[in-house]
One Martini backbone bead per residue (centre of mass of N, CA, C, O) as a GRO file, in nm:
protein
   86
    1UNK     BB    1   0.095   0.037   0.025
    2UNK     BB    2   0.047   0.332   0.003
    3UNK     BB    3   0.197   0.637   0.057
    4UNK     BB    4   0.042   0.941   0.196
    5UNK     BB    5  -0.030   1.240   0.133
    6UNK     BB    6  -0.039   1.505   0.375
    7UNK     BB    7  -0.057   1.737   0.222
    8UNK     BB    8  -0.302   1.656   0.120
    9UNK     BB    9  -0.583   1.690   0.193
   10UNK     BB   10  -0.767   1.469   0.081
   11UNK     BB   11  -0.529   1.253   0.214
   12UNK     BB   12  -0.608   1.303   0.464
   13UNK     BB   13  -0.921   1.295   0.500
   14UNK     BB   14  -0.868   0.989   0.422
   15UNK     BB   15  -0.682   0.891   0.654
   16UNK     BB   16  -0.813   0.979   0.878
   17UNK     BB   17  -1.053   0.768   0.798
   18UNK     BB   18  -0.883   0.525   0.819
   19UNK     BB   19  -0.814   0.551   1.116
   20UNK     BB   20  -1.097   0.534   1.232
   21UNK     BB   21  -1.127   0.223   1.096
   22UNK     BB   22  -0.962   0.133   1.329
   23UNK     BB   23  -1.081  -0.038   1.599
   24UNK     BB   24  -1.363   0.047   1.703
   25UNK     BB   25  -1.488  -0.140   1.910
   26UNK     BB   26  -1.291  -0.148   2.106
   27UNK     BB   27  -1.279   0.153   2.176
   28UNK     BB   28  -1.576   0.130   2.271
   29UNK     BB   29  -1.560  -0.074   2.484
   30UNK     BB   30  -1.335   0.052   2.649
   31UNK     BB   31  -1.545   0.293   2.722
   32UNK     BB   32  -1.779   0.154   2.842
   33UNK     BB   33  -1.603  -0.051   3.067
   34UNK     BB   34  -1.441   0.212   3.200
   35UNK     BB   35  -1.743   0.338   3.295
   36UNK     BB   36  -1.867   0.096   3.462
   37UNK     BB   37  -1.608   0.070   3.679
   38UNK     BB   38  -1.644   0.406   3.751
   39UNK     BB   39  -1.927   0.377   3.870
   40UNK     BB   40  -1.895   0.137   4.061
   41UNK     BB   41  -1.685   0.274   4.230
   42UNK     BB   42  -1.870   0.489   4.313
   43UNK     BB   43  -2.100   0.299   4.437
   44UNK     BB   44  -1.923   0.160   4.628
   45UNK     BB   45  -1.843   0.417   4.811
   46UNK     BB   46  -2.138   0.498   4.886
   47UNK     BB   47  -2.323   0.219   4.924
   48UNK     BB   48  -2.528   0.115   4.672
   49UNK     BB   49  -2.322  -0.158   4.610
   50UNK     BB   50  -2.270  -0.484   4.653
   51UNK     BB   51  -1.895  -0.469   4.622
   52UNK     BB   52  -1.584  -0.531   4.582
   53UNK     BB   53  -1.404  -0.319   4.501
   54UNK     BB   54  -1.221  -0.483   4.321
   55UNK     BB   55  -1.436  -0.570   4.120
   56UNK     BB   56  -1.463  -0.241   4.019
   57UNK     BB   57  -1.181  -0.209   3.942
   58UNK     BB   58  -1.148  -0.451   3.733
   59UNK     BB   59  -1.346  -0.323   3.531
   60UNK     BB   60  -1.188  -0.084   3.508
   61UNK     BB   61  -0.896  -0.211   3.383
   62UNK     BB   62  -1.004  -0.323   3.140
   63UNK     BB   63  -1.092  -0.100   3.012
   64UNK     BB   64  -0.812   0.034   2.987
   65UNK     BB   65  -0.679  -0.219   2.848
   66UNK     BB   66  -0.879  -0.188   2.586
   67UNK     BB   67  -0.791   0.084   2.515
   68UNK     BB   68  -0.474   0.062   2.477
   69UNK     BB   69  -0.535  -0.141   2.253
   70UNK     BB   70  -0.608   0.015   2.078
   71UNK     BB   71  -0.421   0.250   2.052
   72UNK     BB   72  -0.166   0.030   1.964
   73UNK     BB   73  -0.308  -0.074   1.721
   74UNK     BB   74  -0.307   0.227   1.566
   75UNK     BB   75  -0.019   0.336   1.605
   76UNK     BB   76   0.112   0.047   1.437
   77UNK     BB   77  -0.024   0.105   1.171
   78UNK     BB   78   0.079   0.368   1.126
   79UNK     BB   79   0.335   0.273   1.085
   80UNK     BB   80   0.346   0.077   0.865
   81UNK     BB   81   0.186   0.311   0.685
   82UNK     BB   82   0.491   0.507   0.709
   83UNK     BB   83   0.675   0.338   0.588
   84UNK     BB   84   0.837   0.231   0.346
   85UNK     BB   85   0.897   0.153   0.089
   86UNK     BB   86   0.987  -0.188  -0.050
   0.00000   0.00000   0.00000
């Protein structure tokens, strides 16, 4: 695959849309997973929900785990992707 030129407008606005479209759904599920786990950790604090703190932490964890791992798989990509033509 050809590197795009990111001088060009139109190159840059395509390959912006091409990485966005590298794993969406991993990075909304690790963001969606990280807020239920965020949300977990204040109601167990709060005393509203019977939970041992450790697993509303470890359901944060999950959550920031996958988002992690979407963002460096997103950054992998983008180097592969701008790496010299072989």
């Amino acid at each position: 695959m050809a590197r795009p030129n990111l001088k060009d407008p139109q190159q840059r606005a395509a390959y912006g849309r091409e990485l966005a479209g590298v794993v969406p759904r991993l990075r909304l599920v690790g963001i969606l997973v990280a807020a239920a786990g965020a949300l977990l950790v204040l109601l167990v604090r709060r005393g509203l929900v019977w939970l041992p703190l450790w697993a509303a932490a470890v359901v944060l964890g999950i959550g920031a785990m996958l988002t992690l791992t979407a963002i460096a798989t997103r950054a992998r990509y983008h180097a592969l992707r701008m790496a010299e033509d072989e």
